[in-house]
Amino acid sequence: MILIPAIDLLDGRCVRLVHGDFNDVTYYDTEPEVIARKYLDQGAHWLHVVDLEASRDGEAADTDALFKLLHSAEQSVQTGGGVRSGGDIRARLEHGASRVVVGSLGVTAPERFLRWLGEYGDDRIVAALDVTIDGEGVPWPRTHGWTREAQANLWTLLQDLVDGGLRHLLVTDIGRDGALKGPNLGLYREILERFPDIELQASGGVSRVDDLKALRNTGAAGTIVGKALLEGAFSVSQALETLCEPG
């Protein structure tokens, strides 16, 4: 399992939101480019970047900060946030992104998403699904900044996407994101039991290296870690040592 450190960009700065709430923002003083370089120097060869401004403001967003980071980062970068068109995908790839992460449209316009998958290739596109768990344990995707629930549950949606050629999947349990509550191991295990060929990226809830050990045992291909690294719960080096331990 690979480690994918996360940087969320807002107004040119590195931030974290609690449960996606733009009214609950933590700003970090260090420049995003400096953070990315530190993660690379410690051994992380991938970076996950979310352009929150593009997610919030759409076409009116200033993407300069995102493109600056894409040009300066020497590791491979996957980036999402505000991807609404093929032009958004092309622009990010042309500015140096290795993969583009598509969120809400994978849920609300799956046919369009699958066209992009065919156009750009299954290694260039990541479906990012943010879910809540209902009282019966069924995960339901949410869209538009987590404000709307999908018409179909995760299992129905994923079957259609996998049948259409989906390879890379990022799943966030909204209840765990930015809260350092530990990852939803049962959710990730069930996804891979149902769809064993998916390259799953687990996101949300990692607060200590023991969480990484537990995630490794789910079979996930990668894990995205944001707040825990930014706030020094552990370092990239410590995380990689844990993921490389035998057993």
mmCIF file of N, CA and C in Angstrom, residues 1 3 176-185 188 202-213 215 223-229 233-234 239:
data_model
loop_
_atom_site.group_PDB
_atom_site.id
_atom_site.type_symbol
_atom_site.label_atom_id
_atom_site.label_comp_id
_atom_site.label_asym_id
_atom_site.label_seq_id
_atom_site.Cartn_x
_atom_site.Cartn_y
_atom_site.Cartn_z
ATOM 1 N N MET A 1 0.842 -1.199 0.000
ATOM 2 C CA MET A 1 0.000 0.000 0.000
ATOM 3 C C MET A 1 0.871 1.240 0.000
ATOM 4 N N LEU A 3 1.543 5.420 0.344
ATOM 5 C CA LEU A 3 1.098 6.593 1.090
ATOM 6 C C LEU A 3 0.946 7.764 0.127
ATOM 7 N N ARG A 176 -15.592 10.420 8.979
ATOM 8 C CA ARG A 176 -14.224 10.267 9.487
ATOM 9 C C ARG A 176 -13.285 11.363 8.986
ATOM 10 N N ASP A 177 -13.678 12.073 7.909
ATOM 11 C CA ASP A 177 -12.756 12.999 7.246
ATOM 12 C C ASP A 177 -12.402 14.187 8.131
ATOM 13 N N GLY A 178 -11.101 14.410 8.314
ATOM 14 C CA GLY A 178 -10.618 15.549 9.079
ATOM 15 C C GLY A 178 -10.898 15.473 10.555
ATOM 16 N N ALA A 179 -11.417 14.335 11.021
ATOM 17 C CA ALA A 179 -11.808 14.222 12.422
ATOM 18 C C ALA A 179 -10.869 13.341 13.242
ATOM 19 N N LEU A 180 -9.902 12.686 12.576
ATOM 20 C CA LEU A 180 -8.913 11.836 13.259
ATOM 21 C C LEU A 180 -9.587 10.760 14.118
ATOM 22 N N LYS A 181 -10.652 10.159 13.577
ATOM 23 C CA LYS A 181 -11.401 9.152 14.330
ATOM 24 C C LYS A 181 -11.003 7.729 13.958
ATOM 25 N N GLY A 182 -10.066 7.580 13.047
ATOM 26 C CA GLY A 182 -9.716 6.261 12.557
ATOM 27 C C GLY A 182 -10.487 5.943 11.290
ATOM 28 N N PRO A 183 -9.898 5.180 10.379
ATOM 29 C CA PRO A 183 -10.545 4.867 9.097
ATOM 30 C C PRO A 183 -11.652 3.837 9.242
ATOM 31 N N ASN A 184 -12.546 3.826 8.271
ATOM 32 C CA ASN A 184 -13.650 2.871 8.254
ATOM 33 C C ASN A 184 -13.173 1.585 7.577
ATOM 34 N N LEU A 185 -12.566 0.720 8.342
ATOM 35 C CA LEU A 185 -11.949 -0.488 7.791
ATOM 36 C C LEU A 185 -12.983 -1.418 7.166
ATOM 37 N N TYR A 188 -13.918 -0.396 3.571
ATOM 38 C CA TYR A 188 -12.908 -0.683 2.554
ATOM 39 C C TYR A 188 -12.806 -2.175 2.275
ATOM 40 N N ALA A 202 -7.944 4.619 0.204
ATOM 41 C CA ALA A 202 -8.724 4.868 1.413
ATOM 42 C C ALA A 202 -8.442 6.268 1.922
ATOM 43 N N SER A 203 -9.501 6.992 2.297
ATOM 44 C CA SER A 203 -9.338 8.378 2.721
ATOM 45 C C SER A 203 -10.237 8.669 3.908
ATOM 46 N N GLY A 204 -9.668 9.369 4.896
ATOM 47 C CA GLY A 204 -10.476 9.818 6.022
ATOM 48 C C GLY A 204 -10.201 9.066 7.305
ATOM 49 N N GLY A 205 -9.852 9.814 8.351
ATOM 50 C CA GLY A 205 -9.800 9.255 9.690
ATOM 51 C C GLY A 205 -8.457 8.816 10.211
ATOM 52 N N VAL A 206 -7.411 8.765 9.369
ATOM 53 C CA VAL A 206 -6.113 8.288 9.852
ATOM 54 C C VAL A 206 -5.525 9.298 10.840
ATOM 55 N N SER A 207 -5.207 8.811 12.040
ATOM 56 C CA SER A 207 -4.673 9.703 13.072
ATOM 57 C C SER A 207 -3.380 9.204 13.690
ATOM 58 N N ARG A 208 -3.002 7.947 13.420
ATOM 59 C CA ARG A 208 -1.790 7.370 14.014
ATOM 60 C C ARG A 208 -1.282 6.255 13.111
ATOM 61 N N VAL A 209 -0.044 5.866 13.355
ATOM 62 C CA VAL A 209 0.542 4.859 12.469
ATOM 63 C C VAL A 209 -0.176 3.522 12.577
ATOM 64 N N ASP A 210 -0.767 3.217 13.729
ATOM 65 C CA ASP A 210 -1.515 1.961 13.855
ATOM 66 C C ASP A 210 -2.687 1.908 12.879
ATOM 67 N N ASP A 211 -3.254 3.079 12.547
ATOM 68 C CA ASP A 211 -4.318 3.106 11.545
ATOM 69 C C ASP A 211 -3.797 2.650 10.193
ATOM 70 N N LEU A 212 -2.564 2.986 9.890
ATOM 71 C CA LEU A 212 -1.968 2.566 8.620
ATOM 72 C C LEU A 212 -1.781 1.053 8.583
ATOM 73 N N LYS A 213 -1.358 0.478 9.718
ATOM 74 C CA LYS A 213 -1.212 -0.979 9.781
ATOM 75 C C LYS A 213 -2.551 -1.653 9.507
ATOM 76 N N LEU A 215 -5.160 -0.395 7.895
ATOM 77 C CA LEU A 215 -5.568 -0.177 6.509
ATOM 78 C C LEU A 215 -4.831 -1.111 5.557
ATOM 79 N N THR A 223 -3.399 4.922 0.634
ATOM 80 C CA THR A 223 -4.148 5.677 1.633
ATOM 81 C C THR A 223 -3.768 7.141 1.557
ATOM 82 N N ILE A 224 -4.767 7.991 1.611
ATOM 83 C CA ILE A 224 -4.562 9.429 1.581
ATOM 84 C C ILE A 224 -4.571 9.950 3.008
ATOM 85 N N VAL A 225 -3.535 10.700 3.369
ATOM 86 C CA VAL A 225 -3.405 11.221 4.725
ATOM 87 C C VAL A 225 -3.152 12.717 4.648
ATOM 88 N N GLY A 226 -3.975 13.484 5.319
ATOM 89 C CA GLY A 226 -3.838 14.930 5.301
ATOM 90 C C GLY A 226 -3.510 15.516 6.650
ATOM 91 N N LYS A 227 -4.532 15.655 7.481
ATOM 92 C CA LYS A 227 -4.398 16.373 8.753
ATOM 93 C C LYS A 227 -3.341 15.768 9.663
ATOM 94 N N ALA A 228 -3.272 14.452 9.737
ATOM 95 C CA ALA A 228 -2.325 13.809 10.653
ATOM 96 C C ALA A 228 -0.884 14.184 10.312
ATOM 97 N N LEU A 229 -0.578 14.300 9.022
ATOM 98 C CA LEU A 229 0.773 14.700 8.615
ATOM 99 C C LEU A 229 0.989 16.193 8.850
ATOM 100 N N ALA A 233 1.191 14.326 13.772
ATOM 101 C CA ALA A 233 0.874 13.095 14.490
ATOM 102 C C ALA A 233 1.918 12.021 14.187
ATOM 103 N N PHE A 234 2.411 12.033 12.965
ATOM 104 C CA PHE A 234 3.539 11.203 12.549
ATOM 105 C C PHE A 234 4.082 11.825 11.271
ATOM 106 N N ALA A 239 5.458 6.879 8.536
ATOM 107 C CA ALA A 239 4.370 6.177 7.857
ATOM 108 C C ALA A 239 4.908 5.133 6.889
#
